[in-house]
mmCIF file with all atom_site columns, C-alpha atoms in Angstrom:
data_model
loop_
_atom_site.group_PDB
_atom_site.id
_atom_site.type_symbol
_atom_site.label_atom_id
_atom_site.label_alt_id
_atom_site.label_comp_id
_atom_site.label_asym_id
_atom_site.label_entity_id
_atom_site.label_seq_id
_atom_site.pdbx_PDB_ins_code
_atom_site.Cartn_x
_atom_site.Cartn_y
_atom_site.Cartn_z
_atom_site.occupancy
_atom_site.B_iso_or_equiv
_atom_site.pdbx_formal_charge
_atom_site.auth_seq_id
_atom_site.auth_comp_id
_atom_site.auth_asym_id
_atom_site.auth_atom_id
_atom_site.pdbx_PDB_model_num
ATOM 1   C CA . UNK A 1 1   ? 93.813  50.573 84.522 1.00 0.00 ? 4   UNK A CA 1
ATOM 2   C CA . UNK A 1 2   ? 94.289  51.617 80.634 1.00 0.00 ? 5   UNK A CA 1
ATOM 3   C CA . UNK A 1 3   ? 92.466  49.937 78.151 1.00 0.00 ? 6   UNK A CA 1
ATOM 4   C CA . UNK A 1 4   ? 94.017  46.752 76.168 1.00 0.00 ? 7   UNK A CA 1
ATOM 5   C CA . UNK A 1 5   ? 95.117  47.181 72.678 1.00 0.00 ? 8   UNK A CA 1
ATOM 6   C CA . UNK A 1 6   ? 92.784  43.624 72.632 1.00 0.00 ? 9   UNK A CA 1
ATOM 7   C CA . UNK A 1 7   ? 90.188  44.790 73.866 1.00 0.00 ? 10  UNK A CA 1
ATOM 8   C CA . UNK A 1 8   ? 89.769  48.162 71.190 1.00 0.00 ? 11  UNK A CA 1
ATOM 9   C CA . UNK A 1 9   ? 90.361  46.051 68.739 1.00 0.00 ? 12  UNK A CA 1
ATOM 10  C CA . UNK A 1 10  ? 87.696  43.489 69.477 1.00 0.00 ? 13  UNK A CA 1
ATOM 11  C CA . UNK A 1 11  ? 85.041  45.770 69.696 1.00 0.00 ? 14  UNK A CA 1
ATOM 12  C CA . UNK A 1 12  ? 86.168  47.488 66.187 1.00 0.00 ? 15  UNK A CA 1
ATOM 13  C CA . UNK A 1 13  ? 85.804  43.820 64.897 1.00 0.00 ? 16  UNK A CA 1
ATOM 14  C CA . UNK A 1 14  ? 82.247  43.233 67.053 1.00 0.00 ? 17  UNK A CA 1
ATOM 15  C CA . UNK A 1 15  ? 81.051  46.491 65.540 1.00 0.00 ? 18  UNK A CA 1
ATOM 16  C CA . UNK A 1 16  ? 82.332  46.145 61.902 1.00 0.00 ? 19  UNK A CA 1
ATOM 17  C CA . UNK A 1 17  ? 83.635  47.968 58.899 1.00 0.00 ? 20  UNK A CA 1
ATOM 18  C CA . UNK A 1 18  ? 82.043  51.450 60.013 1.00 0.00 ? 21  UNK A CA 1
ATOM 19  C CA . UNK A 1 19  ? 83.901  51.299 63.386 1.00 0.00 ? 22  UNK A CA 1
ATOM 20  C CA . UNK A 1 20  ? 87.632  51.744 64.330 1.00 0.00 ? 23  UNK A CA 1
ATOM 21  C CA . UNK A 1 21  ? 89.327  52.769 67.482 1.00 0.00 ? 24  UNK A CA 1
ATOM 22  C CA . UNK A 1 22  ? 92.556  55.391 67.447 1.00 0.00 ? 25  UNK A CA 1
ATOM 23  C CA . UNK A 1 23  ? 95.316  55.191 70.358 1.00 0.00 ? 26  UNK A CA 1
ATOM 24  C CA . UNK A 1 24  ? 95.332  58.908 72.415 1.00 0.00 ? 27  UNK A CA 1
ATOM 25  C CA . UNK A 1 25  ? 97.040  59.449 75.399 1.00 0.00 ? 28  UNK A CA 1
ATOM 26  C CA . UNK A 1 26  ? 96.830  55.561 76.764 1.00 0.00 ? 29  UNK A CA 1
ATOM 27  C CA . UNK A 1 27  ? 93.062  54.955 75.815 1.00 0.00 ? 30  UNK A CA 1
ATOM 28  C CA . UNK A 1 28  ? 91.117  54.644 72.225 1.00 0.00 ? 31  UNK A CA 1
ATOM 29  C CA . UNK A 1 29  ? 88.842  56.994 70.870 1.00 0.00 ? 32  UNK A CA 1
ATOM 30  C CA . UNK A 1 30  ? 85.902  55.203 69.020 1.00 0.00 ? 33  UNK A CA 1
ATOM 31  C CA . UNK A 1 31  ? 85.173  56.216 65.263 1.00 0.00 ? 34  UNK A CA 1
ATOM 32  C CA . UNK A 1 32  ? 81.904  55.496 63.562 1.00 0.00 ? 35  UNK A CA 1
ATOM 33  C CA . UNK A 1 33  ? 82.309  56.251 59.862 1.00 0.00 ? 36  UNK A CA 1
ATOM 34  C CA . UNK A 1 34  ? 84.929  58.585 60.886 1.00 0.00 ? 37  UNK A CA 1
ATOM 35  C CA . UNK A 1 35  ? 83.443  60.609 63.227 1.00 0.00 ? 38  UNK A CA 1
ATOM 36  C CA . UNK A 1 36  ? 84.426  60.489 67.225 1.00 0.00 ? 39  UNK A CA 1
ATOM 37  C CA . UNK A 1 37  ? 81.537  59.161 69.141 1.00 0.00 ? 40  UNK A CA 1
ATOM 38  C CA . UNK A 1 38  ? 83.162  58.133 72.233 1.00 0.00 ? 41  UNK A CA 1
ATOM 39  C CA . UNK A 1 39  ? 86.144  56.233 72.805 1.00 0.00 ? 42  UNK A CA 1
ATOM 40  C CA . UNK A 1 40  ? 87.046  53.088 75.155 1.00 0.00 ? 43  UNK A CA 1
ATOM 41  C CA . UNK A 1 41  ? 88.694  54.771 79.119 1.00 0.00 ? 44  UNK A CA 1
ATOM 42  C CA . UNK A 1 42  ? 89.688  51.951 81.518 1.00 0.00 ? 45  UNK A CA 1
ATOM 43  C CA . UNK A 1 43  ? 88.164  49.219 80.013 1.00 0.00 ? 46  UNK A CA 1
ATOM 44  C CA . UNK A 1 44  ? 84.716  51.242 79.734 1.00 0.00 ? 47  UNK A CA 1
ATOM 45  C CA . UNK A 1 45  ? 82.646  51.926 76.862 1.00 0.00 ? 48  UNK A CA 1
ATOM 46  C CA . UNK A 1 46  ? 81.780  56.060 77.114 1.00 0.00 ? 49  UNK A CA 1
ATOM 47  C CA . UNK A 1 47  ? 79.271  57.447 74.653 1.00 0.00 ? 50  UNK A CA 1
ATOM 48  C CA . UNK A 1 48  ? 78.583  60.972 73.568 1.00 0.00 ? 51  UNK A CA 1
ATOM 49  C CA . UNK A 1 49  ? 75.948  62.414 75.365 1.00 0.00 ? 52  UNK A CA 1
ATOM 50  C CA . UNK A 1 50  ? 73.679  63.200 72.393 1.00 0.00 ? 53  UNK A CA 1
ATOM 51  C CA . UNK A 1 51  ? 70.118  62.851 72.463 1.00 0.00 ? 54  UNK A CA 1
ATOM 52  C CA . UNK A 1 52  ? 70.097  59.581 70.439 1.00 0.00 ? 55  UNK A CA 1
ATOM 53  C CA . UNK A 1 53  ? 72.139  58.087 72.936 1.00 0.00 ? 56  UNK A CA 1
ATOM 54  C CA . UNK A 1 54  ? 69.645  59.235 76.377 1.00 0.00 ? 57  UNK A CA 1
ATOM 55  C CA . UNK A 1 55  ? 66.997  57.646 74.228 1.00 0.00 ? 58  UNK A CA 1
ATOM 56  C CA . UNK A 1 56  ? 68.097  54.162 73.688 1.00 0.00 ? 59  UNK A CA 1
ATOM 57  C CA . UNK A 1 57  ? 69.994  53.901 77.478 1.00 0.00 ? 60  UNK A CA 1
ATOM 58  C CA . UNK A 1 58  ? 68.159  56.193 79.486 1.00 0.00 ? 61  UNK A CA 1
ATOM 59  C CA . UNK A 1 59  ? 69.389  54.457 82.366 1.00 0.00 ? 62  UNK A CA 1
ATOM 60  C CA . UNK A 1 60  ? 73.574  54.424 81.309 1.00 0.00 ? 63  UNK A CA 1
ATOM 61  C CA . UNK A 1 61  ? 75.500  56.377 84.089 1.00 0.00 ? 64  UNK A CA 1
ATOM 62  C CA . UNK A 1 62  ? 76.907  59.263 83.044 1.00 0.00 ? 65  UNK A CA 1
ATOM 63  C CA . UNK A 1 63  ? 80.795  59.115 83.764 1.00 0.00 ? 66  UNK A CA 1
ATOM 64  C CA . UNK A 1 64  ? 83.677  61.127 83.485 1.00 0.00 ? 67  UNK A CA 1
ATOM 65  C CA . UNK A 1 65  ? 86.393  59.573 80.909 1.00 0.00 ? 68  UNK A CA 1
ATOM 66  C CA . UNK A 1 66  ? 89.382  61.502 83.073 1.00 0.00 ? 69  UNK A CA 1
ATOM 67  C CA . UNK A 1 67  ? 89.008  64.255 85.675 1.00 0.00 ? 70  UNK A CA 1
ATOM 68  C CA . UNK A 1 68  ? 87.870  67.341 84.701 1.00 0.00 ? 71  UNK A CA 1
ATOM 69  C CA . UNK A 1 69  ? 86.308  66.001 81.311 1.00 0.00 ? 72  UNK A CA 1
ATOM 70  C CA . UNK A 1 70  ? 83.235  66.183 80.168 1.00 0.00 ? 73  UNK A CA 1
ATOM 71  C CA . UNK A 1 71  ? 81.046  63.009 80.796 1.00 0.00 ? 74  UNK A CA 1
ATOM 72  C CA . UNK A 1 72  ? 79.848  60.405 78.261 1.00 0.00 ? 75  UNK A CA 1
ATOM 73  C CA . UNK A 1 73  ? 77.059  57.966 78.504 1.00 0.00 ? 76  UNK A CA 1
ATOM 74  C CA . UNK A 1 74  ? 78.563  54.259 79.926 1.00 0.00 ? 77  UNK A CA 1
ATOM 75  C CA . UNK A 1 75  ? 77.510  51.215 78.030 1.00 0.00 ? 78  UNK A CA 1
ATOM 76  C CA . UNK A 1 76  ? 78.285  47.860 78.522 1.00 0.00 ? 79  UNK A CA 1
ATOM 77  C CA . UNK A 1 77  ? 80.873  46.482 76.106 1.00 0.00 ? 80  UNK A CA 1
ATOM 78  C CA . UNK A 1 78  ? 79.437  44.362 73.236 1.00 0.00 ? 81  UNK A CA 1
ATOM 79  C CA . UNK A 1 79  ? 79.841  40.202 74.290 1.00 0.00 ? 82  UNK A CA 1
ATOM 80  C CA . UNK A 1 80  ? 78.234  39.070 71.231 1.00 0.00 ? 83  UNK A CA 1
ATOM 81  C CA . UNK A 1 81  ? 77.342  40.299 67.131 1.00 0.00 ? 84  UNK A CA 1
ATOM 82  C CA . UNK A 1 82  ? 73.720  40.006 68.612 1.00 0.00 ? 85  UNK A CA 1
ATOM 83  C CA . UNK A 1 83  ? 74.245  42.910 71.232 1.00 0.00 ? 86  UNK A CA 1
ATOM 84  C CA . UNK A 1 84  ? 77.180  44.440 69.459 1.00 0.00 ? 87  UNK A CA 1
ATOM 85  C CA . UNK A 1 85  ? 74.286  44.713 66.519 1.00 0.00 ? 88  UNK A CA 1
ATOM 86  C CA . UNK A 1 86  ? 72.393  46.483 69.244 1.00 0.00 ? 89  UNK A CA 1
ATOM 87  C CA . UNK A 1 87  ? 74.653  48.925 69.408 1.00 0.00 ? 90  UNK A CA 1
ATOM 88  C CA . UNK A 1 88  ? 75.771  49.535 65.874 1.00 0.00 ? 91  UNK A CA 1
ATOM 89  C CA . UNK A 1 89  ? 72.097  50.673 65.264 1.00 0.00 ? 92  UNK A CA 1
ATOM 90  C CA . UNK A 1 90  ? 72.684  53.150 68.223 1.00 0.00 ? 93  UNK A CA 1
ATOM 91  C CA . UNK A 1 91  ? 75.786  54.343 66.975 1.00 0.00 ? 94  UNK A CA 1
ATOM 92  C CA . UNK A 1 92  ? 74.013  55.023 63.137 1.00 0.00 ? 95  UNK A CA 1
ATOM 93  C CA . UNK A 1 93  ? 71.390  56.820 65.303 1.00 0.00 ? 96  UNK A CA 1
ATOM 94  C CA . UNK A 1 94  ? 73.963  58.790 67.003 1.00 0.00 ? 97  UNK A CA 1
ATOM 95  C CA . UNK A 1 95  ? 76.233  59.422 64.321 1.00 0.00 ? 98  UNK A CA 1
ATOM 96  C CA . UNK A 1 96  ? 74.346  62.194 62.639 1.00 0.00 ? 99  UNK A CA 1
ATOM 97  C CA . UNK A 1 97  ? 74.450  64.230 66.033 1.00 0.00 ? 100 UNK A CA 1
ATOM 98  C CA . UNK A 1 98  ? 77.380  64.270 66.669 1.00 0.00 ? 101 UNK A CA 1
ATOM 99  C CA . UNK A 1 99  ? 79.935  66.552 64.391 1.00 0.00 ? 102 UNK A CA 1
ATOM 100 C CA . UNK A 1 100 ? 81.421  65.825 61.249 1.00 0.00 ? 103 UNK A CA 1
ATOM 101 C CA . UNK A 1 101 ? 85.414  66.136 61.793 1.00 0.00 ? 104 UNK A CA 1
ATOM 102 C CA . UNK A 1 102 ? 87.050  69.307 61.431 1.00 0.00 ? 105 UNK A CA 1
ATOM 103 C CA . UNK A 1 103 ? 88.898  70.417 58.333 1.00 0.00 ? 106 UNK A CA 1
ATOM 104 C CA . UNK A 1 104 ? 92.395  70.757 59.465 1.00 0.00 ? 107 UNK A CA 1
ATOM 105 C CA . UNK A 1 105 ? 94.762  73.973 58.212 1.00 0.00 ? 108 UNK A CA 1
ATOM 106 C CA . UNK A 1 106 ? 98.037  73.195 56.512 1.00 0.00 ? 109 UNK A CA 1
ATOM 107 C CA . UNK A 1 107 ? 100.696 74.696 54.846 1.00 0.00 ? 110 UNK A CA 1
ATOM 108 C CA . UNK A 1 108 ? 99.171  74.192 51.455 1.00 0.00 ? 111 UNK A CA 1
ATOM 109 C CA . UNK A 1 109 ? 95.718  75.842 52.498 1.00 0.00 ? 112 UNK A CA 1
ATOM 110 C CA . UNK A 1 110 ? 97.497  78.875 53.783 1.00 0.00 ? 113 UNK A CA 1
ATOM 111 C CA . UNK A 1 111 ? 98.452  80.494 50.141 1.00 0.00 ? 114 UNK A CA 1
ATOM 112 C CA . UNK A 1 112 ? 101.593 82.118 49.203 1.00 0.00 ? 115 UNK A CA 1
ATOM 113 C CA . UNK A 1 113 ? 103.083 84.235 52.076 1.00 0.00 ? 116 UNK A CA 1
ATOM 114 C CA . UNK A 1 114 ? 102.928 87.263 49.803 1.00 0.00 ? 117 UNK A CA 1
ATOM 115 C CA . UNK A 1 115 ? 99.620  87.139 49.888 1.00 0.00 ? 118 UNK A CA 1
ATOM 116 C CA . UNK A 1 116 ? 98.865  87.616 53.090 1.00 0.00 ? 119 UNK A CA 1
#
């Protein structure tokens, strides 16, 4: 069962202004200040398996998004602000662990063609 447009974009509401959720391949990856920490798969919440996350939910599952991926840290989704709060401090914890986005190439960064 994919994940519900609804449902990705209640918890980028929950979570607030440092939060939003991109469409790939029929499920949402999660942003926090526009880096990927995780991303909504069948209606679960999967975390990065960083350090910061092990500490605060020592006890989350660790679950494979799709077969053959690597697995993320389950949390519960967010009812409330109170435990969507909860884990907005995780994800500020998490998000310097995890890596900034990478620089992408384009035609303009390439130079002339002469110079090559």
């Amino acid at each position: 069962m994919a994940t519900t447009a609804r449902t990705a974009e209640r918890l980028a509401r929950l979570l607030g202004p440092g939060a939003r959720t991109r469409p790939m391949m029929g499920e949402y990856v999660l942003y926090w200040r526009d880096r990927v920490v995780g991303g909504l798969y069948d209606e679960r919440l999967l975390l990065k398996d960083v350090a910061a996350v092990r500490e605060a939910a020592p006890d989350a599952p660790l679950e494979e998004p799709y077969p053959g991926a690597r697995p993320l840290r389950r949390l519960p989704l967010p009812d409330d602000e109170h435990s969507a709060g909860a884990l907005v401090e995780l994800l500020e914890a998490a998000w310097d662990q995890v890596p900034p986005p990478q620089r992408r190439c384009g035609k303009r960064d390439r130079g002339p063609r002469w110079s090559r």
